[in-house]
Amino acid sequence: MTLIKYTEDHEYISVEDGVGTIGITDYAQGKLGDVTFVELPKKGEKVKQGQPIAVVESVKAASDIYSPASGEIVEINETLNDQPDLINREPEAGAWLYKLALSNTAELDKLMDRDAYLAYASAEG
Amino acid sequence: MSAAPAATIHETAPPLRQTPLAALHRELGAKLVAFAGYEMPVSYATGIVKEHTHVRERAGFFDVSHMGQARITGPDFETVAVAFERLVPGDIAGLKPGRIRYTQLLNDEGGIIDDLMATREADGHSLFLVVNASRKEIDFAHIAAHLPPSVTLAPLPDRALVALQGPDAARVLARQMPEVRALAFMKAAPFDWRGKAVFVSRSGYTGEDGFEISVPAAVAEAFARSLLAHPEVAPIGLGARDTLRLEAGLPLYGQDMDETTSPVEAALDFSIGKRRRRDGGFIGAERVQRELDEGPARVRVGLRLDGRSAARTHMKIAAETSETVGEITSGAYTPTAAASIAFGYVPPRLSNDGTSVAVEIRGAFQPARVAGLPFVPHRYVRKA
């Protein structure tokens, strides 16, 4: 079964068999506007929950991506190097940023579920 | 995700002023932001990249009514020109009726108070000015304080300003006012639009052919709708205006220059007339003439970076030896250049095209080369 959780910084993490797939939400890509560049972490890199791990740049600004969970990076989405605008087209599907072997699944309890996130994002306007 | 807002957009200090087109922007689905004290569209539904490309391929409509418009009048043009030349290094006395000059207001130290467009009106006796929104109060006070009693400055707050820019701009505007085709780049003339007096300049801030049209605020919306009704025309926000002007090599006041920057440093020496270089006689002339003779301490250049990451305002520029030599003032990954491009200030010894430098982005040095401006060739119509 897939578990999907969300952060207050508009990242999502979709967890299956102890591996989390991380990206930014559709709301976030809409706020950013046209994405022009993505700086991805390296495979094998270890990351802690809340640590800045990637950068998404739009025409307007550069935004840090904070890891929703701790663990080791097992895969990065190389497609984004050539097609950063995929983030605008399918942020919560093909444009995931990296996959993480989770070291502490209990951390996910601190994150929001989909309903809570949607309420949070709509309150932000 | 946490986004740092773009340097030119401040979401502070309400209440914001609105242009005569505020309701139309809402209707068109604009994303509105605070800019220079006004609520302005940063983009519309399609987003900055599509808007940018639309201007390069078809025609874009811009509301630039936040900019300051004013008229300087006197007993005759010579008196007006002599008075205004005291404040700017541009050749104003040499302007023929209906011609536009780009120039700058300078302070005593030769720093730029603002850059502006000055048009000698067709009647021959007055100058029509367009200045930056963020500077208009400062500009108008400065100008008024330096004019002799026989010459007066009258701000024109009841006029809106719109721009139509792009390869289809002339075809579209000519459907409404056929005679606009006769205007060449940097020429202007009054026209009649449905019984109202409008003032059309063939100029712009995108590098494309196009027009800026000063219209009475009361007809601004009807005029805007008449332009937007043409299938070639899409509304364009400040976001695309910024990437377009960056590709065109055009600096933005407050970002690429301020009161400490001279026109020679800002690479605007092309706008200083021969007679003015020789004779001076304008506020700030001492520094400008010295820098023209001996070279400035720093100069604005174009930079083209390797990779797609954008150079942003205040990022450091380093020489190959890795010493810091300057700072980025504007930068973005832009659609037509399809590259990460920027303006920054470097010492003149590093200003030749092709010089290798690096830009410090998030702690890493990204290789970059000094590039000639504009990044995307201008397509002005010089002979109409």
Coordinates of C-alpha atoms in Angstrom, one line a residue:
Chain A
M1 CA 0.0 0.0 0.0
T2 CA 1.2 3.5 -0.9
L3 CA 1.3 6.2 1.8
I4 CA 1.5 9.8 0.7
K5 CA 2.4 12.6 3.0
Y6 CA 3.0 16.3 2.6
T7 CA 5.2 19.0 4.2
E8 CA 4.5 22.6 5.0
D9 CA 7.1 23.5 2.4
H10 CA 5.0 21.8 -0.3
E11 CA 7.0 18.7 -0.8
Y12 CA 5.3 15.3 -1.1
I13 CA 6.7 11.9 -0.2
S14 CA 5.1 8.8 -1.5
V15 CA 6.2 5.7 0.4
E16 CA 6.2 2.1 -0.8
D17 CA 8.3 -0.8 0.7
G18 CA 10.5 1.5 2.8
V19 CA 11.4 3.7 -0.2
G20 CA 10.1 7.3 -0.5
T21 CA 9.6 9.1 -3.8
I22 CA 9.9 12.9 -3.3
G23 CA 8.7 15.8 -5.4
I24 CA 6.9 19.1 -5.2
T25 CA 3.2 19.5 -5.2
D26 CA 1.0 20.8 -8.0
Y27 CA 0.2 23.8 -5.8
A28 CA 4.0 24.5 -5.5
Q29 CA 4.7 24.3 -9.2
G30 CA 1.9 26.8 -9.8
K31 CA 3.4 29.2 -7.3
L32 CA 6.8 28.9 -8.8
G33 CA 5.9 29.3 -12.4
D34 CA 7.9 28.0 -15.3
V35 CA 10.7 25.8 -14.0
T36 CA 14.0 26.3 -15.8
F37 CA 16.5 24.3 -13.8
V38 CA 16.7 21.6 -11.1
E39 CA 19.7 20.9 -9.0
L40 CA 19.4 17.3 -7.8
P41 CA 21.3 15.5 -5.0
K42 CA 23.8 12.6 -5.7
K43 CA 22.9 9.0 -5.5
G44 CA 24.3 7.5 -2.2
E45 CA 24.1 10.9 -0.4
K46 CA 22.6 10.7 3.1
V47 CA 20.1 13.3 4.2
K48 CA 18.2 14.2 7.3
Q49 CA 14.6 15.2 7.6
G50 CA 14.2 19.0 6.9
Q51 CA 17.6 19.3 5.3
P52 CA 17.9 21.3 2.1
I53 CA 18.7 18.7 -0.6
A54 CA 17.7 20.1 -4.0
V55 CA 17.0 23.4 -5.7
V56 CA 14.2 24.1 -8.1
E57 CA 14.7 27.3 -10.1
S58 CA 12.0 29.1 -12.0
V59 CA 12.2 32.2 -14.2
K60 CA 11.4 34.2 -11.1
A61 CA 13.3 32.6 -8.2
A62 CA 15.4 29.7 -6.8
S63 CA 13.7 27.5 -4.2
D64 CA 15.2 25.1 -1.8
I65 CA 13.7 21.6 -1.5
Y66 CA 13.8 20.3 2.1
S67 CA 13.8 16.5 2.4
P68 CA 10.5 15.3 4.0
A69 CA 12.4 12.4 5.6
S70 CA 15.8 11.0 6.5
G71 CA 17.6 8.3 4.6
E72 CA 19.9 7.5 1.7
I73 CA 19.3 8.6 -1.8
V74 CA 18.9 5.6 -4.0
E75 CA 17.8 7.2 -7.3
I76 CA 17.5 10.6 -8.9
N77 CA 15.3 11.7 -11.7
E78 CA 17.8 12.4 -14.5
T79 CA 15.0 13.3 -16.9
L80 CA 14.7 16.7 -15.1
N81 CA 18.3 17.7 -16.2
D82 CA 17.0 18.0 -19.8
Q83 CA 13.4 18.7 -19.1
P84 CA 13.0 20.8 -16.0
D85 CA 9.6 22.0 -17.2
L86 CA 8.3 18.5 -16.6
I87 CA 7.8 19.7 -13.1
N88 CA 5.1 22.2 -14.4
R89 CA 3.4 19.4 -16.4
E90 CA 3.3 16.5 -14.0
P91 CA 4.8 17.4 -10.7
E92 CA 3.2 14.6 -8.7
A93 CA 3.9 11.9 -11.3
G94 CA 6.8 11.8 -13.8
A95 CA 8.6 14.8 -12.3
W96 CA 9.5 13.3 -9.0
L97 CA 13.0 14.5 -7.8
Y98 CA 14.6 11.6 -5.9
K99 CA 14.0 8.3 -4.2
L100 CA 15.1 7.7 -0.6
A101 CA 15.7 4.5 1.4
L102 CA 14.0 5.7 4.6
S103 CA 16.0 5.3 7.8
N104 CA 13.1 6.2 10.2
T105 CA 9.6 5.8 9.0
A106 CA 8.2 7.2 12.3
E107 CA 9.2 10.6 11.1
L108 CA 6.4 10.5 8.6
D109 CA 3.9 10.8 11.4
K110 CA 4.8 14.5 11.7
L111 CA 3.7 15.2 8.1
M112 CA 0.3 16.0 6.8
D113 CA -2.0 13.7 4.9
R114 CA -3.6 14.8 1.7
D115 CA -6.8 16.4 3.1
A116 CA -4.8 18.3 5.8
Y117 CA -2.3 19.5 3.1
L118 CA -5.0 20.7 0.7
A119 CA -6.6 22.7 3.5
Y120 CA -3.2 24.1 4.4
A121 CA -2.4 25.1 0.8
S122 CA -5.8 26.6 0.2
A123 CA -5.4 28.7 3.4
E124 CA -2.1 30.0 2.1
G125 CA -3.9 31.2 -1.0
Chain B
M1 CA 10.0 24.3 -0.9
S2 CA 10.6 27.9 0.1
A3 CA 10.9 30.5 -2.6
A4 CA 12.9 33.7 -2.4
P5 CA 10.9 36.4 -4.2
A6 CA 12.4 38.0 -7.3
A7 CA 14.4 41.1 -6.5
T8 CA 12.1 43.4 -8.4
I9 CA 8.9 42.3 -6.7
H10 CA 8.1 43.5 -3.2
E11 CA 5.0 42.2 -1.5
T12 CA 4.9 44.9 1.2
A13 CA 3.6 48.4 1.9
P14 CA -0.1 48.5 1.2
P15 CA -2.3 50.2 0.0
L16 CA -1.2 49.7 -3.5
R17 CA -2.1 52.1 -6.3
Q18 CA -3.9 50.7 -9.3
T19 CA -3.6 51.6 -13.0
P20 CA -6.7 52.3 -15.1
L21 CA -6.5 48.7 -16.3
A22 CA -6.7 47.0 -12.9
A23 CA -10.2 45.5 -13.5
L24 CA -9.2 44.3 -17.0
H25 CA -6.1 42.5 -15.5
R26 CA -8.3 40.7 -13.1
E27 CA -10.7 39.7 -15.8
L28 CA -7.7 38.3 -17.9
G29 CA -6.7 36.1 -15.0
A30 CA -3.5 38.0 -14.1
K31 CA -1.3 37.0 -11.2
L32 CA -1.0 40.4 -9.4
V33 CA 2.0 41.6 -7.4
A34 CA 3.2 44.8 -5.8
F35 CA 5.7 46.6 -8.0
A36 CA 6.9 50.2 -7.4
G37 CA 3.8 50.9 -5.2
Y38 CA 1.4 49.6 -7.8
E39 CA -0.6 46.4 -8.1
M40 CA 0.7 45.0 -11.4
P41 CA 0.3 41.8 -13.4
V42 CA 3.5 39.7 -13.1
S43 CA 2.0 37.1 -15.5
Y44 CA -1.4 35.9 -16.9
A45 CA -2.8 32.4 -17.2
T46 CA -0.2 31.0 -19.6
G47 CA 2.9 32.0 -17.6
I48 CA 6.1 33.9 -18.2
V49 CA 7.8 31.6 -20.7
K50 CA 4.8 31.4 -23.1
E51 CA 4.2 35.2 -22.8
H52 CA 7.9 35.9 -23.5
T53 CA 7.8 33.7 -26.6
H54 CA 4.6 35.2 -27.8
V55 CA 6.2 38.7 -27.8
R56 CA 9.1 37.4 -29.9
E57 CA 6.8 35.6 -32.4
R58 CA 3.6 37.6 -32.5
A59 CA 2.6 40.7 -30.4
G60 CA 2.3 41.4 -26.7
F61 CA 0.2 43.9 -24.9
F62 CA 1.7 45.5 -21.8
D63 CA 0.1 47.8 -19.2
V64 CA 2.9 50.2 -18.2
S65 CA 0.7 52.9 -16.8
H66 CA 2.6 52.8 -13.5
M67 CA 5.4 54.7 -15.3
G68 CA 5.6 58.5 -14.9
Q69 CA 4.5 60.7 -17.8
A70 CA 5.1 64.5 -17.8
R71 CA 5.5 67.4 -20.2
I72 CA 8.1 70.2 -20.0
T73 CA 7.0 73.4 -21.7
G74 CA 8.6 76.8 -22.2
P75 CA 8.4 79.9 -24.5
D76 CA 10.3 78.0 -27.2
F77 CA 12.1 74.7 -27.7
E78 CA 15.6 76.2 -27.3
T79 CA 14.7 77.5 -23.9
V80 CA 13.3 74.1 -22.9
A81 CA 16.3 72.2 -24.3
V82 CA 18.8 74.4 -22.6
A83 CA 17.0 74.0 -19.3
F84 CA 16.7 70.2 -19.6
E85 CA 20.2 69.7 -20.9
R86 CA 21.5 71.0 -17.6
L87 CA 20.0 67.7 -16.0
V88 CA 20.9 65.1 -18.6
P89 CA 24.0 64.1 -20.7
G90 CA 21.8 63.4 -23.8
D91 CA 21.6 65.8 -26.8
I92 CA 18.2 67.4 -26.4
A93 CA 18.9 70.6 -28.4
G94 CA 19.6 68.5 -31.5
L95 CA 16.2 66.7 -31.3
K96 CA 14.0 67.3 -34.3
P97 CA 10.2 67.5 -33.7
G98 CA 8.8 64.0 -33.2
R99 CA 12.1 62.4 -32.3
I100 CA 12.7 60.5 -29.1
R101 CA 15.9 60.5 -27.0
Y102 CA 17.0 58.0 -24.3
T103 CA 18.9 59.7 -21.5
Q104 CA 19.5 59.8 -17.8
L105 CA 19.0 62.3 -14.9
L106 CA 22.3 62.6 -13.1
N107 CA 23.1 63.8 -9.6
D108 CA 26.1 66.0 -8.6
E109 CA 28.4 63.0 -8.4
G110 CA 27.4 61.8 -11.9
G111 CA 25.3 59.0 -10.5
I112 CA 22.0 58.0 -12.2
I113 CA 18.8 59.4 -10.5
D114 CA 16.7 57.7 -13.2
D115 CA 16.8 56.8 -16.9
L116 CA 14.1 58.1 -19.2
M117 CA 12.7 58.8 -22.7
A118 CA 12.4 62.4 -23.8
T119 CA 10.4 63.2 -27.0
R120 CA 10.3 66.6 -28.7
E121 CA 6.6 66.9 -29.4
A122 CA 5.4 67.6 -32.9
D123 CA 4.4 71.1 -32.0
G124 CA 8.1 71.7 -31.5
H125 CA 7.9 73.6 -28.2
S126 CA 7.7 70.9 -25.5
L127 CA 9.3 67.7 -24.3
F128 CA 7.2 64.7 -23.3
L129 CA 8.9 62.5 -20.7
V130 CA 8.4 58.9 -19.6
V131 CA 10.2 57.9 -16.4
N132 CA 10.4 54.8 -14.1
A133 CA 7.4 54.2 -11.8
S134 CA 9.7 53.7 -8.7
R135 CA 11.4 57.1 -9.3
K136 CA 8.7 59.4 -10.7
E137 CA 8.2 61.5 -7.5
I138 CA 11.9 61.9 -7.0
D139 CA 12.4 62.7 -10.7
F140 CA 9.7 65.3 -11.0
A141 CA 10.8 67.1 -7.8
H142 CA 14.4 67.1 -9.1
I143 CA 13.4 68.4 -12.5
A144 CA 11.1 71.1 -11.2
A145 CA 13.7 72.3 -8.7
H146 CA 16.2 72.9 -11.6
L147 CA 14.0 74.6 -14.2
P148 CA 14.1 78.4 -14.8
P149 CA 10.8 80.3 -14.1
S150 CA 9.9 80.4 -17.8
V151 CA 10.0 76.6 -18.1
T152 CA 7.5 74.3 -16.3
L153 CA 7.1 70.6 -15.6
A154 CA 3.5 69.2 -15.7
P155 CA 3.1 65.6 -14.6
L156 CA 0.4 63.8 -16.5
P157 CA -1.2 61.5 -13.9
D158 CA -4.5 61.2 -15.9
R159 CA -2.8 59.3 -18.8
A160 CA -2.3 55.6 -19.1
L161 CA 0.6 54.0 -21.0
V162 CA 0.4 50.8 -22.9
A163 CA 2.9 49.0 -25.0
L164 CA 2.4 46.8 -28.0
Q165 CA 5.6 44.8 -28.8
G166 CA 6.5 42.1 -31.3
P167 CA 6.8 41.4 -35.0
D168 CA 3.1 41.7 -35.5
A169 CA 2.7 45.0 -33.5
A170 CA 2.8 47.3 -36.5
R171 CA 0.3 45.2 -38.5
V172 CA -2.1 45.2 -35.6
L173 CA -1.8 48.9 -34.6
A174 CA -2.1 49.9 -38.3
R175 CA -5.6 48.3 -38.5
Q176 CA -6.7 51.0 -36.1
M177 CA -4.4 53.8 -37.0
P178 CA -2.9 53.2 -40.5
E179 CA -0.5 56.1 -40.3
V180 CA 1.6 54.5 -37.5
R181 CA 3.4 52.5 -40.1
A182 CA 5.1 55.8 -41.2
L183 CA 6.8 56.2 -37.8
A184 CA 10.4 54.8 -37.6
F185 CA 12.1 53.6 -34.4
M186 CA 12.5 56.4 -31.9
K187 CA 9.9 58.6 -33.6
A188 CA 6.6 59.7 -32.1
A189 CA 3.4 61.5 -33.2
P190 CA -0.1 62.3 -32.0
F191 CA -2.9 60.3 -33.5
D192 CA -6.7 60.2 -33.3
W193 CA -8.2 57.1 -31.9
R194 CA -12.0 57.1 -32.0
G195 CA -12.0 60.8 -31.5
K196 CA -9.5 60.8 -28.6
A197 CA -6.0 62.2 -28.8
V198 CA -3.4 59.4 -28.3
F199 CA 0.4 59.8 -28.5
V200 CA 2.2 56.9 -30.2
S201 CA 6.0 56.3 -29.9
R202 CA 7.8 53.6 -31.9
S203 CA 9.9 52.4 -29.0
G204 CA 9.9 49.8 -26.3
Y205 CA 11.7 47.7 -23.8
T206 CA 11.8 44.2 -25.4
G207 CA 14.2 44.6 -28.4
E208 CA 11.3 43.9 -30.7
D209 CA 9.6 46.4 -33.1
G210 CA 6.7 48.0 -31.3
F211 CA 4.9 51.0 -29.9
E212 CA 4.3 52.7 -26.6
I213 CA 1.0 54.5 -26.6
S214 CA 0.0 57.3 -24.1
V215 CA -3.8 57.4 -23.8
P216 CA -6.2 59.3 -21.6
A217 CA -7.0 57.2 -18.5
A218 CA -10.7 57.3 -19.3
V219 CA -10.3 55.5 -22.6
A220 CA -7.4 53.2 -21.5
E221 CA -9.7 50.1 -21.0
A222 CA -11.5 50.6 -24.4
F223 CA -8.2 51.0 -26.1
A224 CA -6.6 48.0 -24.4
R225 CA -9.7 45.8 -25.3
S226 CA -9.4 47.0 -28.9
L227 CA -5.8 45.8 -29.1
L228 CA -6.5 42.5 -27.2
A229 CA -9.3 41.7 -29.7
H230 CA -6.8 41.0 -32.4
P231 CA -5.9 37.3 -32.6
E232 CA -2.1 38.1 -32.7
V233 CA -2.2 39.9 -29.4
A234 CA -1.8 38.4 -25.9
P235 CA -1.5 40.2 -22.5
I236 CA 2.0 40.1 -21.1
G237 CA 3.1 40.7 -17.5
L238 CA 6.1 42.2 -15.8
G239 CA 7.8 38.8 -15.5
A240 CA 8.2 38.4 -19.3
R241 CA 8.9 42.1 -19.6
D242 CA 12.0 41.4 -17.4
T243 CA 13.3 38.4 -19.4
L244 CA 12.7 40.3 -22.7
R245 CA 14.6 43.4 -21.6
L246 CA 17.4 41.2 -20.2
E247 CA 17.8 39.4 -23.6
A248 CA 17.7 42.8 -25.3
G249 CA 20.6 44.1 -23.1
L250 CA 18.5 46.8 -21.5
P251 CA 19.2 47.7 -17.9
L252 CA 16.6 48.2 -15.3
Y253 CA 16.8 51.1 -12.9
G254 CA 17.1 50.1 -9.2
Q255 CA 18.5 46.8 -10.2
D256 CA 21.3 47.3 -12.8
M257 CA 21.9 50.9 -11.8
D258 CA 21.3 53.3 -9.0
E259 CA 22.5 56.7 -7.7
T260 CA 26.1 55.4 -7.3
T261 CA 26.3 54.2 -11.0
S262 CA 27.4 56.5 -13.7
P263 CA 26.1 56.2 -17.3
V264 CA 29.6 55.2 -18.4
E265 CA 29.7 52.4 -15.9
A266 CA 26.3 51.3 -16.9
A267 CA 27.5 51.0 -20.5
L268 CA 25.1 53.8 -21.6
D269 CA 27.8 56.0 -23.1
F270 CA 26.2 55.5 -26.5
S271 CA 23.4 57.8 -25.3
I272 CA 25.8 60.7 -24.5
G273 CA 25.9 63.1 -27.4
K274 CA 29.2 64.2 -29.0
R275 CA 28.6 67.9 -28.2
R276 CA 27.7 67.0 -24.6
R277 CA 30.9 64.9 -24.1
R278 CA 33.0 67.8 -25.3
D279 CA 31.2 70.7 -23.7
G280 CA 29.8 69.1 -20.6
G281 CA 27.5 71.7 -18.9
F282 CA 25.3 69.1 -17.2
I283 CA 25.0 68.1 -13.5
G284 CA 27.5 65.3 -12.9
A285 CA 29.6 66.1 -16.1
E286 CA 32.9 66.1 -14.2
R287 CA 32.7 62.4 -13.5
V288 CA 31.2 61.4 -16.8
Q289 CA 33.8 63.3 -18.8
R290 CA 36.6 61.9 -16.6
E291 CA 35.3 58.3 -17.1
L292 CA 34.9 58.8 -20.8
D293 CA 38.6 59.9 -21.0
E294 CA 40.2 57.5 -18.5
G295 CA 37.7 54.7 -18.3
P296 CA 35.4 53.8 -15.4
A297 CA 36.4 51.7 -12.4
R298 CA 33.7 49.1 -13.3
V299 CA 31.5 48.5 -16.3
R300 CA 28.2 46.6 -16.9
V301 CA 28.7 43.6 -19.1
G302 CA 26.6 40.7 -20.4
L303 CA 27.5 37.3 -19.0
R304 CA 26.5 33.9 -20.5
L305 CA 26.8 31.1 -17.9
D306 CA 27.5 27.4 -18.5
G307 CA 24.5 25.2 -17.5
R308 CA 21.0 26.2 -16.8
S309 CA 21.3 27.6 -13.3
A310 CA 20.4 31.3 -13.1
A311 CA 22.7 34.1 -11.8
R312 CA 20.7 36.3 -9.4
T313 CA 21.1 39.8 -8.1
H314 CA 24.1 40.3 -5.7
M315 CA 25.8 36.9 -6.6
K316 CA 29.5 37.4 -6.8
I317 CA 31.5 37.4 -10.0
A318 CA 35.0 35.9 -9.7
A319 CA 38.0 36.2 -12.1
E320 CA 39.8 33.0 -13.2
T321 CA 42.2 33.5 -10.3
S322 CA 39.0 33.2 -8.1
E323 CA 39.3 36.7 -6.6
T324 CA 35.9 38.5 -6.4
V325 CA 35.8 41.1 -9.1
G326 CA 32.2 42.2 -9.2
E327 CA 28.5 41.4 -8.7
I328 CA 25.5 40.2 -10.7
T329 CA 22.7 42.8 -11.0
S330 CA 20.2 40.9 -13.1
G331 CA 20.0 37.3 -14.4
A332 CA 17.7 34.5 -15.5
Y333 CA 17.5 31.5 -17.7
T334 CA 15.6 33.0 -20.6
P335 CA 13.4 31.4 -23.3
T336 CA 14.8 32.9 -26.6
A337 CA 18.5 32.9 -25.6
A338 CA 17.8 29.4 -24.2
A339 CA 20.7 30.1 -21.8
S340 CA 21.4 31.4 -18.4
I341 CA 22.2 35.1 -19.1
A342 CA 23.0 38.0 -16.8
F343 CA 24.3 41.5 -16.4
G344 CA 27.0 42.3 -13.9
Y345 CA 29.7 44.8 -13.2
V346 CA 33.4 43.9 -13.7
P347 CA 36.6 45.9 -14.0
P348 CA 37.2 47.1 -17.6
R349 CA 40.2 44.7 -17.9
L350 CA 37.7 41.8 -17.7
S351 CA 35.0 43.4 -19.9
N352 CA 36.1 42.1 -23.3
D353 CA 33.8 39.6 -25.1
G354 CA 34.8 36.1 -24.4
T355 CA 36.6 36.8 -21.1
S356 CA 36.3 33.8 -18.8
V357 CA 34.9 34.5 -15.3
A358 CA 32.8 32.6 -12.8
V359 CA 29.6 33.3 -10.9
E360 CA 29.2 32.0 -7.3
I361 CA 25.9 30.2 -7.1
R362 CA 25.1 28.5 -3.8
G363 CA 28.8 28.2 -2.9
A364 CA 29.9 26.7 -6.2
F365 CA 31.7 28.6 -9.0
Q366 CA 29.8 28.3 -12.3
P367 CA 31.9 29.1 -15.4
A368 CA 30.7 32.1 -17.4
R369 CA 31.9 34.2 -20.3
V370 CA 31.5 37.9 -21.0
A371 CA 29.1 38.2 -23.9
G372 CA 28.3 41.1 -26.2
L373 CA 24.9 42.8 -25.8
P374 CA 22.2 42.3 -26.8
F375 CA 21.9 38.6 -26.2
V376 CA 19.1 38.4 -28.7
P377 CA 19.4 40.8 -31.8
H378 CA 17.2 43.8 -31.8
R379 CA 14.6 44.0 -34.5
Y380 CA 13.8 47.7 -34.5
V381 CA 12.3 49.2 -37.7
R382 CA 14.6 52.1 -38.3
K383 CA 13.2 53.0 -41.7
A384 CA 9.5 53.0 -41.8

